[in-house]
Short mmCIF file of C-alpha atoms in Angstrom, two decimals:
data_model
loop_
_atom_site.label_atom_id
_atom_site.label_comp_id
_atom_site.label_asym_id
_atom_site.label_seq_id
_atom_site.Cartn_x
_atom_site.Cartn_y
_atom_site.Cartn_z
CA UNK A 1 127.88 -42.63 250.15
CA UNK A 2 126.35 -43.21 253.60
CA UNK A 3 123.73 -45.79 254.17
CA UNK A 4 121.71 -42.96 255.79
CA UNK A 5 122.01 -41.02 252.35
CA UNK A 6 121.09 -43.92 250.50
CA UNK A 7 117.83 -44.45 252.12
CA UNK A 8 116.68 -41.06 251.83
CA UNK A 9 117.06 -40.34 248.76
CA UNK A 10 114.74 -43.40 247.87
CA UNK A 11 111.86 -41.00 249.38
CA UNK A 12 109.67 -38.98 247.04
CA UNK A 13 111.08 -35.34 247.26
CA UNK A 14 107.89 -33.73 249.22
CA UNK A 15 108.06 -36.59 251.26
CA UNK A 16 111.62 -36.07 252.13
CA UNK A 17 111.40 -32.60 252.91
CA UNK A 18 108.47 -32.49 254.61
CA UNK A 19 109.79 -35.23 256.88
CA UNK A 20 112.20 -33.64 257.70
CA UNK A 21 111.14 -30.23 258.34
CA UNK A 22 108.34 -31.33 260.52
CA UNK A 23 110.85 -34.88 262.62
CA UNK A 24 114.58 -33.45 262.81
CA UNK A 25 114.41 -30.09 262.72
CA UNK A 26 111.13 -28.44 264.34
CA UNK A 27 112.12 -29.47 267.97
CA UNK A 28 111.20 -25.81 269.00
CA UNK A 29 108.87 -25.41 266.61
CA UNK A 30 111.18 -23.04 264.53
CA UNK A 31 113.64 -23.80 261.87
CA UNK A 32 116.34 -21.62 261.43
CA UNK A 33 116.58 -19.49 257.85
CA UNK A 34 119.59 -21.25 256.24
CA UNK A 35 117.90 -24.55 256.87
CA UNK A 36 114.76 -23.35 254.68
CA UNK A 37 117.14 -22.59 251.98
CA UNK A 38 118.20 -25.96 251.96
CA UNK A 39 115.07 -27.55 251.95
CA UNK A 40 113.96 -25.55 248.72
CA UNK A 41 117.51 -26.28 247.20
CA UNK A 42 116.75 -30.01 247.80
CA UNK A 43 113.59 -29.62 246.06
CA UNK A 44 114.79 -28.00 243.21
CA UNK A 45 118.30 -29.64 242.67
CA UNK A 46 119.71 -32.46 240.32
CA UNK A 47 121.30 -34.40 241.57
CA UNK A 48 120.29 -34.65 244.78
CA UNK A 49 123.35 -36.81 246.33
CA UNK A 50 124.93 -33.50 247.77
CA UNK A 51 121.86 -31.87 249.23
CA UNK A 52 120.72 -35.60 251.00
CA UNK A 53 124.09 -35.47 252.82
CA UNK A 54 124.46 -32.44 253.31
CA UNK A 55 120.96 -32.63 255.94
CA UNK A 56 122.59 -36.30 256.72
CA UNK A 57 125.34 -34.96 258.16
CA UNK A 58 124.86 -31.32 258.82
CA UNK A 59 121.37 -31.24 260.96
CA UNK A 60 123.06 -31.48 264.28
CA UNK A 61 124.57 -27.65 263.58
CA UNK A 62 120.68 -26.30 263.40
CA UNK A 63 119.81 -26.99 267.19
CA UNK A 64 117.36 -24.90 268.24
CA UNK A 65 118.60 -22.68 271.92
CA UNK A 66 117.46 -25.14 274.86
CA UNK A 67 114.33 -24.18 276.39
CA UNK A 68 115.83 -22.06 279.31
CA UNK A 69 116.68 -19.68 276.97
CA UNK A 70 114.08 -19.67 274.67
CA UNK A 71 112.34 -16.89 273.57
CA UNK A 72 109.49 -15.80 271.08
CA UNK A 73 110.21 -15.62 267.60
CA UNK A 74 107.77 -12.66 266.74
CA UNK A 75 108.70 -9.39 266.74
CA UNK A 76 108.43 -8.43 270.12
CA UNK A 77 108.55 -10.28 274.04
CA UNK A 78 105.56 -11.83 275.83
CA UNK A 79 104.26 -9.34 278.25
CA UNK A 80 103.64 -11.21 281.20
CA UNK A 81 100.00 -9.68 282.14
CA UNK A 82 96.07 -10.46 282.15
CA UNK A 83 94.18 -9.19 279.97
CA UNK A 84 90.97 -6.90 281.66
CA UNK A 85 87.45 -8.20 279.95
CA UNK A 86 84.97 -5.36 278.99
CA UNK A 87 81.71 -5.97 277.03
CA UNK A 88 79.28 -8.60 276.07
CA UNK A 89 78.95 -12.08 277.55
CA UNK A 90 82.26 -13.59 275.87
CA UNK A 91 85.51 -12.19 274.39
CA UNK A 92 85.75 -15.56 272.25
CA UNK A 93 83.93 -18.29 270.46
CA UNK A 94 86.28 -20.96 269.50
CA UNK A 95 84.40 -23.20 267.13
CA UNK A 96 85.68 -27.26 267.38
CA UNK A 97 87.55 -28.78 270.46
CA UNK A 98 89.80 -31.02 269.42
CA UNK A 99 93.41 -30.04 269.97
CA UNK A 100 93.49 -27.45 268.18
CA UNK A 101 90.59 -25.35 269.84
CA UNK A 102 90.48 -27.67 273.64
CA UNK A 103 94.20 -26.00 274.00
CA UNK A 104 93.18 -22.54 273.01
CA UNK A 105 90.42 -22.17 274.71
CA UNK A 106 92.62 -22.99 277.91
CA UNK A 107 95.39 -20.05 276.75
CA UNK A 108 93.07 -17.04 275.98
CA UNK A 109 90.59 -17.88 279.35
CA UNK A 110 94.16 -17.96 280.89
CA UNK A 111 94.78 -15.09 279.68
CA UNK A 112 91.70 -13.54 280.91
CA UNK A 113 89.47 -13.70 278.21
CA UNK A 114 85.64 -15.57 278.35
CA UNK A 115 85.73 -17.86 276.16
CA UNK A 116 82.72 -20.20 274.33
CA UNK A 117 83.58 -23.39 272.92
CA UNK A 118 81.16 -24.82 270.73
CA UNK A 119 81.97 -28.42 269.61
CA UNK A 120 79.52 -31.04 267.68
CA UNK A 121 80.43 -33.47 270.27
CA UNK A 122 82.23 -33.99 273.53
CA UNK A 123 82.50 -37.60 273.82
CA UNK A 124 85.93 -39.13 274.01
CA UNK A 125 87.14 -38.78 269.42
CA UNK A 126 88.65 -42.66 268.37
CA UNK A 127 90.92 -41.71 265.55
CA UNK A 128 93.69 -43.01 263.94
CA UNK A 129 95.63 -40.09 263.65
CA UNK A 130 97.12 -37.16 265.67
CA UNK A 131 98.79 -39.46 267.58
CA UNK A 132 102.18 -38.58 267.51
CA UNK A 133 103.10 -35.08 269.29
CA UNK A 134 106.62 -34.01 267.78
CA UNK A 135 109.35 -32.64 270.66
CA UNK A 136 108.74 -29.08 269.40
CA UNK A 137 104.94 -29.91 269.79
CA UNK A 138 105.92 -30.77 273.01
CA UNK A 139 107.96 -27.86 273.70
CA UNK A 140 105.27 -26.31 272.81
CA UNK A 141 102.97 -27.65 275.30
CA UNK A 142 105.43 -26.85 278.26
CA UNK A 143 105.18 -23.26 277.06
CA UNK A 144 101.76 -23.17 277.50
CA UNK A 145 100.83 -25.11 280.64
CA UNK A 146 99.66 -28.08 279.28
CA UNK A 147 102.38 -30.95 279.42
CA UNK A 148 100.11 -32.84 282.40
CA UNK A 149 97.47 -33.91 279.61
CA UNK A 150 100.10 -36.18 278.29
CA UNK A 151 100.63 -37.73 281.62
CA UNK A 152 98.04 -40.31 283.13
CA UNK A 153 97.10 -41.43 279.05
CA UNK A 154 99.65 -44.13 279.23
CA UNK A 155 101.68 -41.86 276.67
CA UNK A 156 104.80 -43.19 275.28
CA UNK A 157 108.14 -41.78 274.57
CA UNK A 158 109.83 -41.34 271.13
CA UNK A 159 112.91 -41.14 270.85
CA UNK A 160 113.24 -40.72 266.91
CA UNK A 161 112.37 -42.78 263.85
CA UNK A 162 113.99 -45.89 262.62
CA UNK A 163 113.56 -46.34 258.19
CA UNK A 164 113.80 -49.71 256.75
CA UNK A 165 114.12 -50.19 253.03
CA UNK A 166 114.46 -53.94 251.31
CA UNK A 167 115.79 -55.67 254.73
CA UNK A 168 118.40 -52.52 255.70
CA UNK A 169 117.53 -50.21 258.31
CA UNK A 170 118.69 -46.85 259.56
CA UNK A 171 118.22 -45.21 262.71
CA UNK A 172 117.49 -41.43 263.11
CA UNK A 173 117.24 -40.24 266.20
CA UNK A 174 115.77 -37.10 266.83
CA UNK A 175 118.80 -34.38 267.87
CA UNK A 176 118.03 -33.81 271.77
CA UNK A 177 121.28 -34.00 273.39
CA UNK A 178 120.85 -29.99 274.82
CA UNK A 179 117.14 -30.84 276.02
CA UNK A 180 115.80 -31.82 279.44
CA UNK A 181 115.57 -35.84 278.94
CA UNK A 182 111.91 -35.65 279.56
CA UNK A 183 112.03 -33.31 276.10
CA UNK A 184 111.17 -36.14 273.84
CA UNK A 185 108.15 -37.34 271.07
CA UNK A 186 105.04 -38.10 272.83
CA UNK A 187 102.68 -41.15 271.25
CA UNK A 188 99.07 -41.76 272.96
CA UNK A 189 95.25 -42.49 271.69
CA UNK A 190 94.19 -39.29 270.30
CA UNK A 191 90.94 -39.29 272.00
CA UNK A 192 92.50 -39.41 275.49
CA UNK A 193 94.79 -36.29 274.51
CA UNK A 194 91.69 -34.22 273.23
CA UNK A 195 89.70 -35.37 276.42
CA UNK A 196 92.56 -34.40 279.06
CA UNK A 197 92.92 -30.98 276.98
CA UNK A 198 88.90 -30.31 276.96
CA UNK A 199 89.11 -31.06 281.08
CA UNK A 200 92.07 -28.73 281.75
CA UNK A 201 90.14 -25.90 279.74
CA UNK A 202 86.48 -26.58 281.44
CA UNK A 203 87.85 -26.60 284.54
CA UNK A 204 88.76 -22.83 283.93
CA UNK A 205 85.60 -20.32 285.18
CA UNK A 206 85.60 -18.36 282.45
CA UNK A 207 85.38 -21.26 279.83
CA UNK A 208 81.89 -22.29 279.00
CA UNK A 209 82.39 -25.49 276.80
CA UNK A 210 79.20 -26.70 274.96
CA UNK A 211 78.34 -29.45 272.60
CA UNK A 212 76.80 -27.88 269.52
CA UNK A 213 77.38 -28.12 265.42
CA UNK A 214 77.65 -24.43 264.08
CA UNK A 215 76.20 -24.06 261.05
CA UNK A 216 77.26 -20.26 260.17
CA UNK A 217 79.01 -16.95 260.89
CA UNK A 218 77.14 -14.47 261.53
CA UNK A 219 77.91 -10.79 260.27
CA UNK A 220 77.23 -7.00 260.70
CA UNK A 221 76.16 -4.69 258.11
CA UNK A 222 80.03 -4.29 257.69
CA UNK A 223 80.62 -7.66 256.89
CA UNK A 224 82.34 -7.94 259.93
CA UNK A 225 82.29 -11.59 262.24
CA UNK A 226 80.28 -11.24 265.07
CA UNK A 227 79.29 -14.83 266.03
CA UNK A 228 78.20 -17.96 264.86
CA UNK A 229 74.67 -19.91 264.39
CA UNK A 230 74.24 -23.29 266.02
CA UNK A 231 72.28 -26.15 266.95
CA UNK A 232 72.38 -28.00 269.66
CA UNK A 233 71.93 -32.13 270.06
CA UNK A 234 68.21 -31.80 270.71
CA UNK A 235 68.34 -29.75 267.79
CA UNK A 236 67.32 -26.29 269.49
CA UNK A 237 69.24 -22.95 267.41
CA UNK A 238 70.78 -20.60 269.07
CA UNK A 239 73.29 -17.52 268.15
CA UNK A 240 76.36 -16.76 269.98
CA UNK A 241 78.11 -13.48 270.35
CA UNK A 242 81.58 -12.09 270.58
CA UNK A 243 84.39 -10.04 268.77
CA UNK A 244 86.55 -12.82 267.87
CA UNK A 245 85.22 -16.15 266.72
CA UNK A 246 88.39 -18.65 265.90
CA UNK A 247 87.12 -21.82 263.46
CA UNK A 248 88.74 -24.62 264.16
CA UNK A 249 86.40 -27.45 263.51
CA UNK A 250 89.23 -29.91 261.66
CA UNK A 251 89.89 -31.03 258.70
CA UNK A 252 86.17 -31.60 257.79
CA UNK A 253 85.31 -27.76 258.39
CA UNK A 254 82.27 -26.29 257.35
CA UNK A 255 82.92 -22.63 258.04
CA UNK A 256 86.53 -22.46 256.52
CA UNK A 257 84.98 -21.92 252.91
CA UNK A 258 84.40 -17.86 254.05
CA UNK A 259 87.42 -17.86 255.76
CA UNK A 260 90.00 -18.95 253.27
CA UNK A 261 90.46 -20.43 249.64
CA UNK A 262 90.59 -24.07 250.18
CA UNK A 263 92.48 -26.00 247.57
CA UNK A 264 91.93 -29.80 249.64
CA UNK A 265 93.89 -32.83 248.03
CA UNK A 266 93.38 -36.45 248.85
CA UNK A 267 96.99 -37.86 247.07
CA UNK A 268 96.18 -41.35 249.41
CA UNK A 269 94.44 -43.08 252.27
CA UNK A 270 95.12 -44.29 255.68
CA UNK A 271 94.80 -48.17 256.50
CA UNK A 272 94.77 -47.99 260.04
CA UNK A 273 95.04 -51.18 262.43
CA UNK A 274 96.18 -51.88 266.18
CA UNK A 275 98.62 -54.00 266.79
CA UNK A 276 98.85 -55.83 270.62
CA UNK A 277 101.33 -57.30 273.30
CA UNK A 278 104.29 -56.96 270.51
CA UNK A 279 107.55 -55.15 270.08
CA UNK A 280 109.21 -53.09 267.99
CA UNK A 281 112.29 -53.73 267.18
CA UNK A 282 113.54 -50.66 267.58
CA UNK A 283 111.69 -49.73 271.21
CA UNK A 284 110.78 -46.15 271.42
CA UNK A 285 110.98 -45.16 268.43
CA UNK A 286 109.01 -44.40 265.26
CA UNK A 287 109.13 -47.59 262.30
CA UNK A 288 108.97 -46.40 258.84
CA UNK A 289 108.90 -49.06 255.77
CA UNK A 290 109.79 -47.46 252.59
CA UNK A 291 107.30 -49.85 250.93
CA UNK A 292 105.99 -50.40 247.30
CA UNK A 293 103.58 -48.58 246.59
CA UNK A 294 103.86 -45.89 249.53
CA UNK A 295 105.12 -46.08 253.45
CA UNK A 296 103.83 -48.31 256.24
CA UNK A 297 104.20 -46.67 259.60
CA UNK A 298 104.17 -48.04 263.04
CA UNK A 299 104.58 -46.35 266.29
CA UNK A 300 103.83 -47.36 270.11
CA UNK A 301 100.17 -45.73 271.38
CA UNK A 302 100.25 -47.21 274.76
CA UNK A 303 102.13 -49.79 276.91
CA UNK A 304 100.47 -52.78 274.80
CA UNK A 305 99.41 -51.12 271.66
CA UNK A 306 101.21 -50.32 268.26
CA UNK A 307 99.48 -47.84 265.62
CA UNK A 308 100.20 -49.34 262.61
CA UNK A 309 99.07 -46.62 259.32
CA UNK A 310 99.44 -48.35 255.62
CA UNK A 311 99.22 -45.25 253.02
CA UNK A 312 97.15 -46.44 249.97
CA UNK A 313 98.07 -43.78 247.22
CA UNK A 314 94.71 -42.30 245.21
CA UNK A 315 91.07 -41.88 246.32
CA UNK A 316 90.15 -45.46 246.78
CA UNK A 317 90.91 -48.26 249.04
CA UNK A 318 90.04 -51.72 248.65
CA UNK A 319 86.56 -52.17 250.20
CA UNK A 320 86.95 -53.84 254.17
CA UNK A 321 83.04 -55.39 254.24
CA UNK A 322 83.88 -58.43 251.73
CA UNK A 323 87.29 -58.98 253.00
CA UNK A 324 88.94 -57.22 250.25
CA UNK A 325 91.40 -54.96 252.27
CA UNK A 326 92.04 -57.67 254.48
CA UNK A 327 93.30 -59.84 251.45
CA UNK A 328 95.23 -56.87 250.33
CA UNK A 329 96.84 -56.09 253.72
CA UNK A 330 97.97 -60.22 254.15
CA UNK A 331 98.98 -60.54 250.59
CA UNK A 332 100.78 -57.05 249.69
CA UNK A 333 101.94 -55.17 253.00
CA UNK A 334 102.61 -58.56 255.35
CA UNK A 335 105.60 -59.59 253.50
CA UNK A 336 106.87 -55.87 253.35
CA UNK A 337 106.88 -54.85 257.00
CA UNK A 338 109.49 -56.43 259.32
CA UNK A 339 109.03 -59.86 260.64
CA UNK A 340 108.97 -59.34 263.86
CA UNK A 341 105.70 -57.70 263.44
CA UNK A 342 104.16 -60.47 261.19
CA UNK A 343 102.38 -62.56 263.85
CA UNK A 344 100.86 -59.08 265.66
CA UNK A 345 99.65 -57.87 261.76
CA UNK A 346 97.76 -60.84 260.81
CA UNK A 347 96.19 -61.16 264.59
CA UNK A 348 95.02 -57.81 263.71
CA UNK A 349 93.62 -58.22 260.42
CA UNK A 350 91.75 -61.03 261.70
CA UNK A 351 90.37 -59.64 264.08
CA UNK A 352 88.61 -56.92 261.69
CA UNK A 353 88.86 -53.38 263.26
CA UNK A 354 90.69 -52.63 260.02
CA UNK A 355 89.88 -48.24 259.73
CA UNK A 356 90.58 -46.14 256.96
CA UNK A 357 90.50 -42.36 256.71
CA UNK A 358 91.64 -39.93 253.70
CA UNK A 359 94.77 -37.87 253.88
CA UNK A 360 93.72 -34.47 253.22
CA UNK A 361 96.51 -31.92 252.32
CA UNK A 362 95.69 -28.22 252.29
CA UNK A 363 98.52 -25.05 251.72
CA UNK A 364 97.23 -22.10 253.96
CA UNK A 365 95.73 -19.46 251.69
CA UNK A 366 93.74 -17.19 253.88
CA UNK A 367 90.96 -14.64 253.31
CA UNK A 368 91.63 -12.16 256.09
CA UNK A 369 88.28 -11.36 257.52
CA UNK A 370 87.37 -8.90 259.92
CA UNK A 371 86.25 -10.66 263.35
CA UNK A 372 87.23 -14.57 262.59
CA UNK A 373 90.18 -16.54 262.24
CA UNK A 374 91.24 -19.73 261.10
CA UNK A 375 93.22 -22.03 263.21
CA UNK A 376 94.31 -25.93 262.89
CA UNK A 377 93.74 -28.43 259.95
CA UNK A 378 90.40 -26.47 258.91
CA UNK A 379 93.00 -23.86 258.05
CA UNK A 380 96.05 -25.65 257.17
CA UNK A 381 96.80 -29.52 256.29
CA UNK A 382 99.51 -31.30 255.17
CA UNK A 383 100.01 -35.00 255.04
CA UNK A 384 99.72 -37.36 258.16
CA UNK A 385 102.60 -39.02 257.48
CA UNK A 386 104.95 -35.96 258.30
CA UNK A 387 103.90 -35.90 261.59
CA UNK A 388 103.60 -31.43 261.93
CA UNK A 389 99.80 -31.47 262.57
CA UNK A 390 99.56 -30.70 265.83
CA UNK A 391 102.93 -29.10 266.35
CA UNK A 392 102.25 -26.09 263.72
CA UNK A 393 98.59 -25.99 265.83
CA UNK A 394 100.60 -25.60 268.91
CA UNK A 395 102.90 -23.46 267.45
CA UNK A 396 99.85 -20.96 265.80
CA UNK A 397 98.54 -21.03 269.39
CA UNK A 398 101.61 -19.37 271.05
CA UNK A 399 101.60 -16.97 268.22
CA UNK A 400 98.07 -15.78 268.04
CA UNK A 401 98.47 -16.06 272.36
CA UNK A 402 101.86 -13.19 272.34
CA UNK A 403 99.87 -10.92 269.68
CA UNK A 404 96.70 -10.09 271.28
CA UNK A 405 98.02 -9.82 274.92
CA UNK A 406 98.78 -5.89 273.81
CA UNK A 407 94.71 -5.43 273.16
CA UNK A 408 93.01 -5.37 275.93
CA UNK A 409 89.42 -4.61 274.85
CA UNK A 410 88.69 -7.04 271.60
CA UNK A 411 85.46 -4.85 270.91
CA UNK A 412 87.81 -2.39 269.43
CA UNK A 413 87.00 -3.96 265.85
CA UNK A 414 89.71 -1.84 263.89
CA UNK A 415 91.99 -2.71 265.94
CA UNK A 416 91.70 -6.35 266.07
CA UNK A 417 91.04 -6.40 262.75
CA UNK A 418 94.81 -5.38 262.26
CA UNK A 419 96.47 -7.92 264.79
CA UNK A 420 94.03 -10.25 263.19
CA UNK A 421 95.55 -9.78 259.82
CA UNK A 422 98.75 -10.03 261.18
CA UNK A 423 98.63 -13.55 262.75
CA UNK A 424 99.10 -15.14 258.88
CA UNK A 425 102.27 -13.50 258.59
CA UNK A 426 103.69 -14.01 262.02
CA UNK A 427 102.94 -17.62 262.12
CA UNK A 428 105.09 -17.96 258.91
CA UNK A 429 108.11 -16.89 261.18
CA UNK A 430 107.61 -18.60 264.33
CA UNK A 431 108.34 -22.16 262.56
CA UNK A 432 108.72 -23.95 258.68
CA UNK A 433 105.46 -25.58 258.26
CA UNK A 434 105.62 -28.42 255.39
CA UNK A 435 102.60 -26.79 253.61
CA UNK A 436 105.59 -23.48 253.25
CA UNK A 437 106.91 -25.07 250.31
CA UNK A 438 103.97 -25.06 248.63
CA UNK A 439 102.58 -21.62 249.61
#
């Protein structure tokens, strides 16, 4: 058996195929068929020696077409036109602007729609995740416009991911050989991505973007979406109005509970530290420890900076105030990680900007309602650690972009209501989300 087959079969099954799904194969954001019958036959098979090489060896046949040739994977071909506004004020209210909701608010006023963006606040986000843009997230960005907000961030390239198991490695690079070589991973600080994504919309004239936190929907005597309720920072209330309001205020959402059934799980938590002026030792690519208890990841956010994520199975980490993590993190994960990095880890323990963050997980289970529509992780979640976040975003994006470009006038509610209703079945074909497996 191949070392490469060895190593993966070490990974926890969801793990496995989620990784894979959302690292080797979504490089245009859609997986072929027979490669989504393998993925459930992995999940579902004993042993699983054949199935592990059998992706090993056998990705590299699954290519998606290169980009000159791509085309959409919906039903029908984008019509190249602008859409004619008629009505009230706005056409849209996108609710949140983080990737998500910045980069959709820049399609649909492309498009020709006026469109009011309504996010709790506007100053530069400091996360430690949604760092990591996939090449079919990227792919996805070229397709709509917006590769220039990964330039001038100090964005890094990745090449692929690199797994390490007691002392062995094995390198898997990402299967790019038909792409343009600029067609790679991207790797930046989140907060400069969301900022460079909120300018390029703002600067659009028919994009009003405001800093607000909405605290409802608002509906018709039909029960029918017609806006949303919302305060701004010096706490004034206001109501906003438009056909289509689109919630996607993130993973802490507090309008997706009359949108969809949410079934949120927290199976760990994110350690999350910086690491400075060190190497990998693979450079440009993605470091994976298959450690005990759970992975350790470490990727490249800038020129001088590593992310380094330490998942922490269960609801509880070790408390960082009275130096408990940091005991943890020198005692438990130092040894584990590769010790090239063992000088840069401790230098960042010490000096104490140790964050942690829960790792939400969410299958897409949708309450199709007339008016609104659910987009990013306040719709749909699946671990950090697989890396799909913000290419399924993307992805939903283009989809929800190619079906409304036939309807013109979004004040014809029956209407919209259909193509509404149709977006969480065409997204389902456009790529293989992670969270597909579980739906």
């Amino acid at each position: 058996m191949s070392q490469i087959s060895l190593l993966l079969m070490l990974l926890p099954i969801n793990f496995f195929t989620d990784f894979i799904n959302n690292h080797l194969l979504a490089l245009a954001g859609s997986i072929p068929q027979n490669c989504s019958l393998m993925a459930t036959a992995f999940a579902s098979s004993s042993p699983v020696q054949k199935t592990t090489c059998h992706w090993a060896f056998n990705f590299d046949y699954h290519l998606p077409i290169p980009p000159s040739v791509l085309t959409t994977t919906i039903a029908f071909r984008r019509r190249n036109t602008t859409v004619k506004c008629s009505g009230g004020a706005y056409d849209v209210i996108i609710v949140g602007a983080g990737v998500t909701g910045s980069a959709l608010a820049h399609t649909l006023a492309k498009d020709g729609r006026r469109v009011h963006v309504i996010e709790r606040d506007l100053r530069e986000p400091d996360r430690i995740v949604g760092e990591l843009l996939q090449p079919g997230g990227y792919l996805k960005l070229i397709e709509l416009g917006l590769q220039d907000c990964v330039e001038q961030i100090d964005a890094q390239r990745v090449l692929g991911y690199v797994l390490f198991k007691d002392g062995e490695s094995t390198n898997l690079p990402y299967p790019l050989q038909k792409f343009h070589a600029d067609v790679t991973g991207k790797s930046f600080h989140n907060g400069r991505f969301i900022q460079r994504l909120r300018e390029k919309a703002a600067a659009l004239p028919n994009v009003q973007m405001e800093q607000g936190i909405a605290t409802s929907l608002l509906e018709d005597d039909n029960k029918t979406i017609i806006g949303v309720h919302y305060k701004t920072k010096d706490r004034q209330e206001f109501k906003a109005y438009a056909p289509l309001t689109i919630v996607c205020d993130g993973c802490f959402s507090n309008l997706r509970h009359s949108l969809c059934h949410p079934k949120v799980e927290v199976p760990s938590c994110f350690v999350g530290l910086i690491l400075e002026n060190c190497q990998l030792p693979f450079q440009n690519y993605g470091h994976v420890i298959l450690a005990d208890p759970s992975p350790i990841l470490f990727y490249p956010i800038s020129s001088t900076e590593i992310r380094c994520l330490v998942d922490i199975p269960g609801h509880k980490v070790h408390p960082i105030s009275n130096g408990e993590m940091a005991d943890y993190l020198k005692t438990m994960v130092t040894p584990q990680i590769p010790p090239e990095l063992h000088d840069a880890f401790v230098s960042a323990i010490n000096r104490g900007n140790i964050r942690t963050m829960p790792n939400g997980s969410m299958p897409a289970d949708p309450r199709p309602t007339p008016g609104a529509l659910l987009m990013g992780d306040a719709f749909n979640m699946r671990h950090p650690l697989t890396g799909g976040g913000m290419t399924v975003a993307l992805s939903d994006i283009v989809v929800l972009q190619d079906l409304l470009k036939p309807l013109c006038d979004l004040n014809d509610a029956a209407s919209l209501c259909r193509y509404l209703e149709s977006f969480y079945t065409l997204r389902k074909v456009s790529y293989f989300p992670s969270s597909r497996l579980k739906e």
